[in-house]
mmCIF file of C-alpha atoms in Angstrom:
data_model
loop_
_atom_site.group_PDB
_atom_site.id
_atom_site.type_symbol
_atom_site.label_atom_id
_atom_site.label_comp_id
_atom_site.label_asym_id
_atom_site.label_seq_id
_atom_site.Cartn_x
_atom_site.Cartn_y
_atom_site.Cartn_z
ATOM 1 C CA UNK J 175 34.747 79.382 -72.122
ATOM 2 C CA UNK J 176 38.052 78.711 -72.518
ATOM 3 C CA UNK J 177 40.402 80.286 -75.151
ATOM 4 C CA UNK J 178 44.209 79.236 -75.931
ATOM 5 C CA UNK J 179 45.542 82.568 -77.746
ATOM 6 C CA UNK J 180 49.140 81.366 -78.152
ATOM 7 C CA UNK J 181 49.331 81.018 -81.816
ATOM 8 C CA UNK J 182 51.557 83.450 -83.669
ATOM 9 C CA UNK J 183 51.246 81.062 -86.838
ATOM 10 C CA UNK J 184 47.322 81.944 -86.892
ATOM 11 C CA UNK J 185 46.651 85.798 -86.510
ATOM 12 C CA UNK J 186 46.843 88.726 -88.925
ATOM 13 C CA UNK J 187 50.218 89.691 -89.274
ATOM 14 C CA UNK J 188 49.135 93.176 -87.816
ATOM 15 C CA UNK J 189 48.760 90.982 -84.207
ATOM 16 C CA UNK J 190 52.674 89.657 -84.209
ATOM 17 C CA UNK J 191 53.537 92.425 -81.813
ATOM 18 C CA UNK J 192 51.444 91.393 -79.163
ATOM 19 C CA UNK J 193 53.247 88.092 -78.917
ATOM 20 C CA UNK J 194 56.277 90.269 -77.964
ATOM 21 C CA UNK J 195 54.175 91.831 -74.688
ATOM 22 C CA UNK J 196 52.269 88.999 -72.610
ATOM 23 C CA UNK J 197 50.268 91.449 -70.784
ATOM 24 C CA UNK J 198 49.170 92.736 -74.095
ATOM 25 C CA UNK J 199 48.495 89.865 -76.091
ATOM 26 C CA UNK J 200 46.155 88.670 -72.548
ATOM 27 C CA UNK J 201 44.370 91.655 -72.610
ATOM 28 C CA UNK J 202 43.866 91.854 -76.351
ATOM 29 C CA UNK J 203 42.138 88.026 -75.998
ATOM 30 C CA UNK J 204 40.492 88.752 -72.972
ATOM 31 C CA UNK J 205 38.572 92.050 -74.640
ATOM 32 C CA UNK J 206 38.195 90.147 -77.732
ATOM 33 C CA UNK J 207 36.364 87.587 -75.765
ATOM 34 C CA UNK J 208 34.533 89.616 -74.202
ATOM 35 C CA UNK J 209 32.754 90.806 -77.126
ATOM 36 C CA UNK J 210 31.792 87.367 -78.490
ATOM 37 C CA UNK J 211 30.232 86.473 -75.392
ATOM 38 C CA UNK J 212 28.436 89.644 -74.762
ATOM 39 C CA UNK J 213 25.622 89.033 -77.288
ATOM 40 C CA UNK J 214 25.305 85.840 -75.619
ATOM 41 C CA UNK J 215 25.164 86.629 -72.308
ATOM 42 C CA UNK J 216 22.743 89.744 -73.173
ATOM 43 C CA UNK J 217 20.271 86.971 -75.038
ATOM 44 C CA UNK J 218 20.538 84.158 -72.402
ATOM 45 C CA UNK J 219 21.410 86.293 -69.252
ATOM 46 C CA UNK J 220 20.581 83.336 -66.783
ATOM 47 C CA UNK J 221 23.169 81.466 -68.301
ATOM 48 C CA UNK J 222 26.677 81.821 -66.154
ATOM 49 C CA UNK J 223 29.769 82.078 -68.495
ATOM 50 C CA UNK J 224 33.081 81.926 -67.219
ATOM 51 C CA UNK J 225 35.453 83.458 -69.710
ATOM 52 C CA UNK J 226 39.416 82.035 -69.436
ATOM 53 C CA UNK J 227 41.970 83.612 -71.796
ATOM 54 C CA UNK J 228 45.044 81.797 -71.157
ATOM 55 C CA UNK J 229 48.197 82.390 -72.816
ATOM 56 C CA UNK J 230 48.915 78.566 -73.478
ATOM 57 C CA UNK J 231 47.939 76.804 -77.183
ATOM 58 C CA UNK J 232 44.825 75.985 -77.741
ATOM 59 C CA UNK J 233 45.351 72.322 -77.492
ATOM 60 C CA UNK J 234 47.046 72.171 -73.860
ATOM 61 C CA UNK J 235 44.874 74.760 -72.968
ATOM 62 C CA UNK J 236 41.561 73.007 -74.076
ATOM 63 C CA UNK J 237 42.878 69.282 -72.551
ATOM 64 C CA UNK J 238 43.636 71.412 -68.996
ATOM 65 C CA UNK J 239 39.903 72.503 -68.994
ATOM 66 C CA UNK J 240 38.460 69.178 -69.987
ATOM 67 C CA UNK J 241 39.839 67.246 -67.432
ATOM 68 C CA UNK J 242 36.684 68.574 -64.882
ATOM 69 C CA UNK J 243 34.456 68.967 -67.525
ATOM 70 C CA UNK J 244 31.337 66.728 -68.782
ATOM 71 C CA UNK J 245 31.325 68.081 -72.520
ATOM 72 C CA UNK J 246 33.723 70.210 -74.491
ATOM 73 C CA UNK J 247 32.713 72.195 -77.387
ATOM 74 C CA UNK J 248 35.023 72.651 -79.669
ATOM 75 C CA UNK J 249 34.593 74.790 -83.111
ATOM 76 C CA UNK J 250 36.351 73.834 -86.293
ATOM 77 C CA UNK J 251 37.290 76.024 -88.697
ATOM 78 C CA UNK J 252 36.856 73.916 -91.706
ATOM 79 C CA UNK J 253 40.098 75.166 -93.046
ATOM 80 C CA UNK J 254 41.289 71.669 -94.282
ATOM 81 C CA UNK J 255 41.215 72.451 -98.222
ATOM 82 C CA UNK J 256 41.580 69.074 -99.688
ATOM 83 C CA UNK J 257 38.655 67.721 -97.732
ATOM 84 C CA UNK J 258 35.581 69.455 -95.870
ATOM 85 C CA UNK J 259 35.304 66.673 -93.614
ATOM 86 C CA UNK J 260 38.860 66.441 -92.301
ATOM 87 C CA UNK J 261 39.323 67.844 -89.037
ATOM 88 C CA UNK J 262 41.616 70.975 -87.855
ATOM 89 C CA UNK J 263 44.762 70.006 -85.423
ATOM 90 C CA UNK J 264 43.285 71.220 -82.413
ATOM 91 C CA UNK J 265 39.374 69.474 -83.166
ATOM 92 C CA UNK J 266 41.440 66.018 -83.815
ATOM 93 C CA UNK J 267 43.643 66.131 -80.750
ATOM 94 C CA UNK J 268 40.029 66.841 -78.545
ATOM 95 C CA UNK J 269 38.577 64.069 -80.164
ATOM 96 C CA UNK J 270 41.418 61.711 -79.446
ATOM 97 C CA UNK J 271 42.675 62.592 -75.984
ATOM 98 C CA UNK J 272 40.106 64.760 -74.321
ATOM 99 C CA UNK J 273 38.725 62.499 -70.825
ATOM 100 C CA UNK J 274 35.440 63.998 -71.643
ATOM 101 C CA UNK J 275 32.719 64.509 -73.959
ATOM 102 C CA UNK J 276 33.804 66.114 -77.135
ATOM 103 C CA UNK J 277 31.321 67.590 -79.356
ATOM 104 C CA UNK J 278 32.560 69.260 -82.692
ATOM 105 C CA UNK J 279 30.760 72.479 -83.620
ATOM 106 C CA UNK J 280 31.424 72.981 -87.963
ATOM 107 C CA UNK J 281 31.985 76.846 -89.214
ATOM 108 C CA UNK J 282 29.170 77.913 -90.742
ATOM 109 C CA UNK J 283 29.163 76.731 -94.780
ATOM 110 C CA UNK J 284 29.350 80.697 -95.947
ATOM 111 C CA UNK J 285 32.415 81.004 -93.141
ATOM 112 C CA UNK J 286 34.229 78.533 -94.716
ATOM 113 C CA UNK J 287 34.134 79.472 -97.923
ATOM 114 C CA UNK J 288 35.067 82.579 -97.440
ATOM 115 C CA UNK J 289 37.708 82.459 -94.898
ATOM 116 C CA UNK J 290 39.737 80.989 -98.100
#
């Protein structure tokens, strides 16, 4: 699992700081991933996970990973507000320049909605 957490532009305003202190922001992601994947790994515990905060966009971080993978997963957001079916920046770019694979996972319907 790979996670890009540069993106001042798309965190609560309460997580600006952390942009300030590398370290910080790193280990803020890293726990944060940690506890999405634990249900996971608790539920499918034969499953190996490798978990990858890196401090690089999304994007550049997600192309980097896919060049020695078979599939990518990606997850969109469905944040595009004049039309569901339009993808998010980083879901387009995967789709377009990604040397592997690229499967596009949608937010849940009830997400979406109320992310807005």
């Amino acid at each position: 699992m790979v996670h890009g957490a540069w993106e001042p532009g798309a965190v609560p305003e309460s997580d600006l700081p952390l942009f300030a202190d590398k370290a910080k922001l790193f280990q803020a992601r890293a726990a944060m991933l940690e506890k999405v994947v634990h249900p996971w790994r608790r539920r499918y515990p034969k499953v190996h996970v490798d978990v990858m905060p890196l401090l690089e966009r999304p994007r550049e971080a997600l192309l980097d990973a896919a060049g020695t993978a078979d599939l990518l997963v990606v997850g969109d957001r469905g944040t595009g507000s004049l039309d569901p079916l339009l993808l998010g920046a980083t879901s387009s770019a995967m789709l377009h320049h990604a040397p592997c694979t690229v499967a596009i996972v949608p937010a849940p319907r009830y997400a979406a909605q109320n992310a807005a």
